[in-house]
Structure formats: structure tokens, C-alpha cells
CSV table of C-alpha atoms in Angstrom, one decimal:
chain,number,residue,atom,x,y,z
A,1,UNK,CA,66.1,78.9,126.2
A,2,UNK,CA,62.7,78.4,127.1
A,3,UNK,CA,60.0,81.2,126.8
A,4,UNK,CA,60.5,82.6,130.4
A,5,UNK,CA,64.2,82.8,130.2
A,6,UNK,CA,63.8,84.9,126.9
A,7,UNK,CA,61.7,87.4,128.0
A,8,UNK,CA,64.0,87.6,131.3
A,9,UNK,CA,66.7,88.5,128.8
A,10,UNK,CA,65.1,90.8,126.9
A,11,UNK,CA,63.6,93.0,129.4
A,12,UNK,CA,67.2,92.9,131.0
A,13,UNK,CA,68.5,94.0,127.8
A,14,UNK,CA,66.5,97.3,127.9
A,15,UNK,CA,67.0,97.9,130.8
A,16,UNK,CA,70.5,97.9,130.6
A,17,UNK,CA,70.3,100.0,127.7
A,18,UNK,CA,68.4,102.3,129.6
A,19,UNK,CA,70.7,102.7,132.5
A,20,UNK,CA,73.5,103.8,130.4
A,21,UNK,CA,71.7,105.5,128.4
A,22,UNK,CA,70.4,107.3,131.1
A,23,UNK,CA,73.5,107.2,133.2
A,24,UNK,CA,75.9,108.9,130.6
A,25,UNK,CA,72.9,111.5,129.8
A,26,UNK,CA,73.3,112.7,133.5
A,27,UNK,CA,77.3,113.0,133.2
A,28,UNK,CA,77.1,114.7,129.8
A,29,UNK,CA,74.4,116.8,129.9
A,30,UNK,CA,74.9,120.4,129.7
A,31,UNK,CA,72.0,121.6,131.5
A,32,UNK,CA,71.8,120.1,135.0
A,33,UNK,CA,68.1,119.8,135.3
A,34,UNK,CA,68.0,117.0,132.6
A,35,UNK,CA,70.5,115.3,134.3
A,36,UNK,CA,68.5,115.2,137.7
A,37,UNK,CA,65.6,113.8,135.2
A,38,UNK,CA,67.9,111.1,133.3
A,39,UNK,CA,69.1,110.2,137.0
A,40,UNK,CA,65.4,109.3,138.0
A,41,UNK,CA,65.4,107.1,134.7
A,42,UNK,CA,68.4,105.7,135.6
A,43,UNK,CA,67.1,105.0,139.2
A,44,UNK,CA,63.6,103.3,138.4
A,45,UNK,CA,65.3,101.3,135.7
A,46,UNK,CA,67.7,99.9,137.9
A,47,UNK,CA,64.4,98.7,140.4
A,48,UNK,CA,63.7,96.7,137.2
A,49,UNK,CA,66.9,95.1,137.6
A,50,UNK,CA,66.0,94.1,140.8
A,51,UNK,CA,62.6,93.0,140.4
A,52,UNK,CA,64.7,90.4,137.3
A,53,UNK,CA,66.2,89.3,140.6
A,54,UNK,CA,63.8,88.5,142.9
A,55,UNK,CA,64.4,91.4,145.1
A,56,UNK,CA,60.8,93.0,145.3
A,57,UNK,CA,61.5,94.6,148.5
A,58,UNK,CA,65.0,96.6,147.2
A,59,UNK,CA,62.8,97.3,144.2
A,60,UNK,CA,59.7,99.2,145.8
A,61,UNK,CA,62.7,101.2,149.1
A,62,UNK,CA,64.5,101.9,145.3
A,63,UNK,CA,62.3,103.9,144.2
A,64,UNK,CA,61.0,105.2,147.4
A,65,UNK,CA,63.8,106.8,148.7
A,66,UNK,CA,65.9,107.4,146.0
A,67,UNK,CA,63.2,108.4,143.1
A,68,UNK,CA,61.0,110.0,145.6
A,69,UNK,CA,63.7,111.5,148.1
A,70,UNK,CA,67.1,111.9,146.4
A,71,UNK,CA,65.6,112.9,143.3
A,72,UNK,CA,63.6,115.3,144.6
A,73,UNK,CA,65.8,116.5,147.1
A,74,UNK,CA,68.5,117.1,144.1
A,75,UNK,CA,66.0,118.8,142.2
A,76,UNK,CA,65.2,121.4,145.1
A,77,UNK,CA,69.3,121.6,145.1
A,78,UNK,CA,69.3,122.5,141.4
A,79,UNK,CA,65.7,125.0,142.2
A,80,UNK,CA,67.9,126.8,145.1
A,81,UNK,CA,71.6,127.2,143.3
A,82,UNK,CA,69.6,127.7,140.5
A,83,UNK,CA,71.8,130.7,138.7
A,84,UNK,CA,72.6,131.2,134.9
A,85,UNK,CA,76.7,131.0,135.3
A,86,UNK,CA,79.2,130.8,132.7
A,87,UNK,CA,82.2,128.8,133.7
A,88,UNK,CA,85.5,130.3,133.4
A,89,UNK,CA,87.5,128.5,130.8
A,90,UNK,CA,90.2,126.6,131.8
A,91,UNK,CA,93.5,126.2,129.8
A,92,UNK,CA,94.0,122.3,128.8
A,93,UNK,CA,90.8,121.5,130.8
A,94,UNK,CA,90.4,118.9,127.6
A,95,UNK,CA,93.5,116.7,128.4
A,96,UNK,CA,92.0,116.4,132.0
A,97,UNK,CA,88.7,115.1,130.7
A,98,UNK,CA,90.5,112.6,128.0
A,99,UNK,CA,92.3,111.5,131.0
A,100,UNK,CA,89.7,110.8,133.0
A,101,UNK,CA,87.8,109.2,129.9
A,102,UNK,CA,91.0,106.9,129.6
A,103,UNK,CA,91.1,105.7,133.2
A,104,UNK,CA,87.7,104.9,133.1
A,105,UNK,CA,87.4,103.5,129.9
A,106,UNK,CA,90.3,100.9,131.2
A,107,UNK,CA,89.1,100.8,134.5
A,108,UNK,CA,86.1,98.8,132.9
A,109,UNK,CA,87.9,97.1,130.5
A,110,UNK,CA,89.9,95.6,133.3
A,111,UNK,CA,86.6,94.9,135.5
A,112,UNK,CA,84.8,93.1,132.6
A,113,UNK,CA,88.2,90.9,131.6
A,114,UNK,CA,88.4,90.1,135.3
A,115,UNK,CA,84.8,89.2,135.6
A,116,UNK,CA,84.2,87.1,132.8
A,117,UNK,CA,87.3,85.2,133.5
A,118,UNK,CA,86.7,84.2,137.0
A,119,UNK,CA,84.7,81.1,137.6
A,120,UNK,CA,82.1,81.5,139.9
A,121,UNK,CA,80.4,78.8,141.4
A,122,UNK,CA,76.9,79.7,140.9
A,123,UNK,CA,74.2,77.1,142.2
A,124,UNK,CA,71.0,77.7,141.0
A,125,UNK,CA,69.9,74.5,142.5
A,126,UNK,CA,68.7,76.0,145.9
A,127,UNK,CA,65.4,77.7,146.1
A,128,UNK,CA,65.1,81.2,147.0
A,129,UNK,CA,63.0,82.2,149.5
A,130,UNK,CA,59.3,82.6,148.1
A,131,UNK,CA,58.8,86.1,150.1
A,132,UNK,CA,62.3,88.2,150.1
A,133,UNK,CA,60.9,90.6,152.7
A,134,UNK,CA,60.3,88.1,154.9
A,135,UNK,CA,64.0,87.1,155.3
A,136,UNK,CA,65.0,90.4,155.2
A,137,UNK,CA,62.9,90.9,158.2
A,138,UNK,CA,64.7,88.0,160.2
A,139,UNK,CA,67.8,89.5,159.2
A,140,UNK,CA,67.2,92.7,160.2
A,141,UNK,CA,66.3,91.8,163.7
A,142,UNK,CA,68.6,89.5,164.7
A,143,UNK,CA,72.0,89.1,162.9
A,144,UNK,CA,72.3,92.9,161.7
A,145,UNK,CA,70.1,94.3,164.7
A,146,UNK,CA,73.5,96.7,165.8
A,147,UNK,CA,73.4,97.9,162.0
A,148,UNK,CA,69.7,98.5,162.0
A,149,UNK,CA,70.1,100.5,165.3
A,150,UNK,CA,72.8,102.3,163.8
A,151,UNK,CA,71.4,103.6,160.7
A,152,UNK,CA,68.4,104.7,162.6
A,153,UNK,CA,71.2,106.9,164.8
A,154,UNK,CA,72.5,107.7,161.3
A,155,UNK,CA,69.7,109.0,160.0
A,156,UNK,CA,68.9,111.4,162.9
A,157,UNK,CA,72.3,112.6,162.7
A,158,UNK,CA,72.0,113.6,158.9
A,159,UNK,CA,68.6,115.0,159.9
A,160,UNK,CA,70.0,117.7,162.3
A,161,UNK,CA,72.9,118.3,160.5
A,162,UNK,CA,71.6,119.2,157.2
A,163,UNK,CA,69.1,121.6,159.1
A,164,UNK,CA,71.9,123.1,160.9
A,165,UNK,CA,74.1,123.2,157.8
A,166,UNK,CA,71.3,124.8,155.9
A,167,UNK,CA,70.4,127.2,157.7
A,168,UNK,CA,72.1,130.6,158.3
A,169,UNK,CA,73.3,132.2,161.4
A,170,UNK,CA,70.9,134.0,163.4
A,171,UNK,CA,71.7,137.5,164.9
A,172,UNK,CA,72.6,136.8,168.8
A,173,UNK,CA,70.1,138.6,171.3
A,174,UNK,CA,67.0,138.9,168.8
A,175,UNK,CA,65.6,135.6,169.2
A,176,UNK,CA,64.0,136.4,172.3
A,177,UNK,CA,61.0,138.8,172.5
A,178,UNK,CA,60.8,140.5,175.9
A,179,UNK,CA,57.2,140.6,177.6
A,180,UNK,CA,55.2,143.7,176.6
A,181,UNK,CA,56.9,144.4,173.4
A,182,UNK,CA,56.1,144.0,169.6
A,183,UNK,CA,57.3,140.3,169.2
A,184,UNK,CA,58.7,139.3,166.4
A,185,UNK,CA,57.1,138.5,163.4
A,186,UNK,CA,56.2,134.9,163.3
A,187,UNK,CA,57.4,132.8,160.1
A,188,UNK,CA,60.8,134.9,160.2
A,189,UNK,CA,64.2,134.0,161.9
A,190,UNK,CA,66.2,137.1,162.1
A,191,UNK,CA,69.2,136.3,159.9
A,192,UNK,CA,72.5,138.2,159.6
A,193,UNK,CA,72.9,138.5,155.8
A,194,UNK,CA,75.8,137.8,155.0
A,195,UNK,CA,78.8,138.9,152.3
A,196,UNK,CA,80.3,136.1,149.8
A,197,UNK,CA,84.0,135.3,150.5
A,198,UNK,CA,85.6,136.1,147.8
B,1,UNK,CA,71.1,84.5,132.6
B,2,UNK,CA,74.8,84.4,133.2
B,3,UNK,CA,75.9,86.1,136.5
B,4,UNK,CA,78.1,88.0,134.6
B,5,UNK,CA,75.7,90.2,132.6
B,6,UNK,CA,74.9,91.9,135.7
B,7,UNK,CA,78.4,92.6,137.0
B,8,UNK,CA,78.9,93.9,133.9
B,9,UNK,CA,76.6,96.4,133.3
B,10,UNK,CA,77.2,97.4,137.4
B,11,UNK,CA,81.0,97.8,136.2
B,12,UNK,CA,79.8,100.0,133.4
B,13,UNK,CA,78.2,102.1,136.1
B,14,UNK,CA,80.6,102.4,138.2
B,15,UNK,CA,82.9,103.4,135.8
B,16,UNK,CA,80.5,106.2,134.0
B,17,UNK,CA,79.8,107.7,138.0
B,18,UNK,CA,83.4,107.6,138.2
B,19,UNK,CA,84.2,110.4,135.2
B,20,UNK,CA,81.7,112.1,135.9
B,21,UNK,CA,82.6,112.7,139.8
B,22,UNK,CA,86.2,113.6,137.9
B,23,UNK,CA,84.7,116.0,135.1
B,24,UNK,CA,81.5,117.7,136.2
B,25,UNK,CA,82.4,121.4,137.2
B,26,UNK,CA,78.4,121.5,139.0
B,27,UNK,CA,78.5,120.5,142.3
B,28,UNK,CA,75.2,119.2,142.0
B,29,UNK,CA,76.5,116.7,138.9
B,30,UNK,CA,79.2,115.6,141.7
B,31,UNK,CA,76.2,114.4,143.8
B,32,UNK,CA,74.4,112.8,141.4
B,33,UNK,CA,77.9,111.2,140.3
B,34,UNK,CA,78.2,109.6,143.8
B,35,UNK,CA,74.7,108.4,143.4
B,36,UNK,CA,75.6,106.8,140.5
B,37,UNK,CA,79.0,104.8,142.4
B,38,UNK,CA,76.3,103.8,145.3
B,39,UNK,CA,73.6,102.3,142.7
B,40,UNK,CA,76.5,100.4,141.2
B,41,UNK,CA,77.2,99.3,144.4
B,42,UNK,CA,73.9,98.1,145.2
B,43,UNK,CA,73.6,95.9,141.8
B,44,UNK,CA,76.5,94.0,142.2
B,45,UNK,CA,75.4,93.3,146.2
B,46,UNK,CA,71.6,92.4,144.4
B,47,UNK,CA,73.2,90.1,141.9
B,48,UNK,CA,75.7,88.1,144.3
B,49,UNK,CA,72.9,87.5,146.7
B,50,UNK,CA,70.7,86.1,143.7
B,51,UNK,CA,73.1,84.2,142.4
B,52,UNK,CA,75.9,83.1,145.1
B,53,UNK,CA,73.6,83.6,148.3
B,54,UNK,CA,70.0,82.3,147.6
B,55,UNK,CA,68.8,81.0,151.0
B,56,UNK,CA,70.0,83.4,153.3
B,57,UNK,CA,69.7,86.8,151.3
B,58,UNK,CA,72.9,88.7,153.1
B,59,UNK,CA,73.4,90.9,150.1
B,60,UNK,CA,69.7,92.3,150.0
B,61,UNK,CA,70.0,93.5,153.6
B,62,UNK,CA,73.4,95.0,152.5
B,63,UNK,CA,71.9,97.0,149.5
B,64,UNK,CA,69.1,98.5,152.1
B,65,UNK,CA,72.2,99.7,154.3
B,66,UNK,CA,73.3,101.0,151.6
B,67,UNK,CA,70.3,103.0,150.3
B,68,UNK,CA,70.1,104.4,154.0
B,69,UNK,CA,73.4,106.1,154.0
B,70,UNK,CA,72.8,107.5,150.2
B,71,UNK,CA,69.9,109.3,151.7
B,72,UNK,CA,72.0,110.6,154.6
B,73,UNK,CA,74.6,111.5,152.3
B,74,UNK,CA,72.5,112.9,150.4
B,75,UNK,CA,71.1,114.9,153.0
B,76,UNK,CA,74.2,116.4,153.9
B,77,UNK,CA,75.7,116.9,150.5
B,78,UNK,CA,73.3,119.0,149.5
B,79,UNK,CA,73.3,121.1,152.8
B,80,UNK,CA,76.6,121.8,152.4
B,81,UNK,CA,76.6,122.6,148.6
B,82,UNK,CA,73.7,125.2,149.7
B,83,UNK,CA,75.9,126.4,152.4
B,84,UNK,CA,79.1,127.0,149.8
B,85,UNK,CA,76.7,128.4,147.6
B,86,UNK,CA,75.2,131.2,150.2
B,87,UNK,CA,79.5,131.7,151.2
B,88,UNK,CA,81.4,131.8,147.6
B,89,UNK,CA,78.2,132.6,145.1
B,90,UNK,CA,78.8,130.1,143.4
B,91,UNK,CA,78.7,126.1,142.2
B,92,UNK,CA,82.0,126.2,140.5
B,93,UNK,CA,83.9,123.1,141.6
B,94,UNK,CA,87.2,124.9,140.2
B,95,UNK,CA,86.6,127.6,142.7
B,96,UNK,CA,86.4,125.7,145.7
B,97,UNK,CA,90.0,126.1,146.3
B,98,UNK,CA,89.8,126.7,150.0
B,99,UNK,CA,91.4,123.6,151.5
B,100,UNK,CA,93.9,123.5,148.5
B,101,UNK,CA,97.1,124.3,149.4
């Protein structure tokens, strides 16, 4: 092991460390704001793993979108359901959890047996490509052009579907101010308020 | 560094987003659970296309489809979890009980 190779597995080593550290912080945490914090940790320390693997480009859209969107966006969640609210307790709520501990627990136990015992025919002979993104660019518009297209339909369609999720129901008739009266304030949809369901 | 390192610790992930979609009575957590299952996801696509897939890097154009739809779903999720919230009052996953038989 020369000196590059060590510090390769070193670094991955805390960063692995880090992300599940970081990634059993966010599922055991009582108090969901450190969990959206642990789950930014967890995020930028998985870019790190890509950057170990050549993939600069994954790295920097990693923590784009999901540090500086999801995160963010979660953290808004937490700032807008934000109420102090003490769960009910439930009767043998424990032997769900230690089940689901269990099936986990031997769900990796059965992944890591299955993947160290397979034998994969890694050839680190070839050269990767010197600039990822460049590549990825060739990809992108020819071979998964329909894909491209269609995430950018995706997106639009989340778009307007959050925003009409979101939003509440307006009161029918009010919208429209009729000439030579008060009209209505701006900054303010008229909203029905509505009564929790039970 | 062995291949397997990688898939391991993505297996590890996967398998901590897993109890936690299971477990967590916040809705919220539930998101951030899924998160988790996609960003295991998107290490194992990193590592085979380092490892298996050098000169044409499929898996890295996979992992960026990937990271689009988390946003979307994201987007979404969190709509709706603000739209049960405004309905029900609450965040309860144990009260959600609407669709349930």
C-alpha cells in the first residue's frame, strides 16, 4: 500500500464513520431538528465518498440539491409543523421496534455475506475518463436524451403540485375585485379556514 | 480499495433508512428516512460505475436521475405532510389511519 492508497483509505474510513454516525443520529434522535442537522452531515459526507471515486460532478449536484435544497426544504417542514406534541403511548410499541431492529439488522447481515462472497470482476486496468462531467454530458444528450427530457417534465410537475398541495382552498367568488370597489388587499389570498378532521 | 468496502457501508445505509422509515412516529423523520434509502442508492450506482463501468460512466448519469426525483419527491412529500398537518393537527404517523381499513 503505497502512500496515496493510504490516505484514500483513511479518509474513507471517516467518512464512513461519519455517515453512520450521522445516519443513526437522524433515526434515533428525539428531537427532529437535530436529525434534519445530522442528515446534512450525513449528506456532505457522502459527496466525500464520491469525490474518493472520481465523481466530482455527483459530488458538487450532492451537495447542491440535496444540502442546499432538501435540507433546507426539510428544515422549513420541521419550522411549519413545528408543534410541541406528546405522542400517545402505544401498548407493545417496543416489540414493533425490536422487530424492525431484527429485520434490519439481518437484512444487512445477509447483504454484506452476499457481497463479500460474490466475485466481481473488477478491472482497474482501464482509464477513467480524466473529466467525468464531460462524459456525463455526452450521455445526457444522446443515449439518455428521453430521460433528461423527462425529468425536466418531472420536475415541473412536482413544482405545481407541491404549490397546489400547499396551498389552501380559496373562498369561490372573492378572487375577483369588481371595477370601482375596494380591491382586495394585495399580499392576501382569501382563504376558507378550515376545521381539523377529527 | 476493495469494491466491497463501499457496498458495504451503502448496505449499512440502506438498512439504517429502512428502520427508521419503519419506527419514526414524525412524519418528517419518514422523509428524511427515504432520503436516506435514495443516498444508499446512489452510492452503490457511484461505486459500480467506478469500479465495474470506468470508460463509459452509465452509473454516474444514473445517480443524477436519481438526485432529480429525490428533489421532486421531496417536493411533494413535504406538501402533503403540510397538507395532513393543516387537516388532522397533527404529525402523528399512528394517527394517519384514514386509508386503513
Amino acid at each position: 500500500m503505497n502512500l496515496a492508497e493510504g490516505v484514500q483509505f483513511v479518509s474513507f474510513i471517516i467518512l464512513a464513520v461519519l455517515v453512520i454516525g450521522a445516519a443513526l443520529g437522524v433515526v434515533l434522535f428525539d428531537k427532529i431538528v437535530y436529525s434534519a442537522f445530522l442528515l446534512g452531515g450525513v449528506f456532505i459526507s457522502i459527496a466525500g465518498i464520491y469525490l474518493l471515486q472520481n465523481a466530482d460532478f455527483v459530488a458538487a449536484a450532492q451537495i447542491l440539491v440535496y444540502v442546499g435544497a432538501i435540507n433546507v426544504l426539510i428544515l422549513f417542514a420541521i419550522m411549519l409543523v413545528n408543534k410541541k406534541e406528546n405522542y400517545a403511548p402505544i401498548p407493545r410499541r417496543w416489540i414493533r421496534k425490536g422487530s424492525a431492529a431484527a429485520v434490519s439488522i439481518g437484512l444487512f447481515v445477509l447483504l454484506s455475506i452476499m457481497l463479500t462472497r460474490t466475485h466481481w470482476s473488477v478491472d482497474l486496468s482501464v482509464a477513467s475518463p480524466a473529466l467525468p462531467i464531460e462524459t456525463i454530458g455526452e450521455h445526457l444528450f444522446s443515449d439518455y436524451l428521453l430521460p433528461f427530457e423527462l425529468a425536466s417534465v418531472l420536475l415541473l410537475m412536482a413544482l405545481i403540485g407541491a404549490v397546489v398541495l400547499a396551498r389552501r382552498e380559496e373562498i369561490e367568488g372573492e378572487t375577483t375585485a369588481i371595477v370601482g370597489e375596494l380591491p382586495a388587499p394585495a399580499l392576501e389570498l382569501p382563504e376558507r379556514p378550515r376545521e381539523p378532521v377529527a | 480499495m476493495p469494491l466491497e468496502f463501499f457496498l458495504v457501508l451503502a448496505a449499512a445505509l440502506f438498512c439504517i433508512g429502512i428502520y427508521g422509515l419503519v419506527t419514526s412516529r414524525n412524519a418528517v423523520r419518514v422523509l428524511m428516512s427515504i432520503e436516506l434509502l435514495l443516498n444508499a442508492v446512489n452510492l452503490n450506482m457511484i461505486a459500480f460505475s467506478n469500479y465495474l463501468d470506468r470508460q463509459a460512466i452509465n452509473g454516474q448519469v444514473f445517480s443524477i436521475f436519481v438526485i432529480t426525483v429525490a428533489a421532486a419527491e421531496a417536493a411533494v412529500g413535504l406538501a402533503i405532510i403540510l397538507s395532513i398537518y393543516r387537516n388532522r393537527d397533527t404529525v402523528d404517523m399512528e394517527q394517519f389511519n384514514l386509508l386503513k381499513w
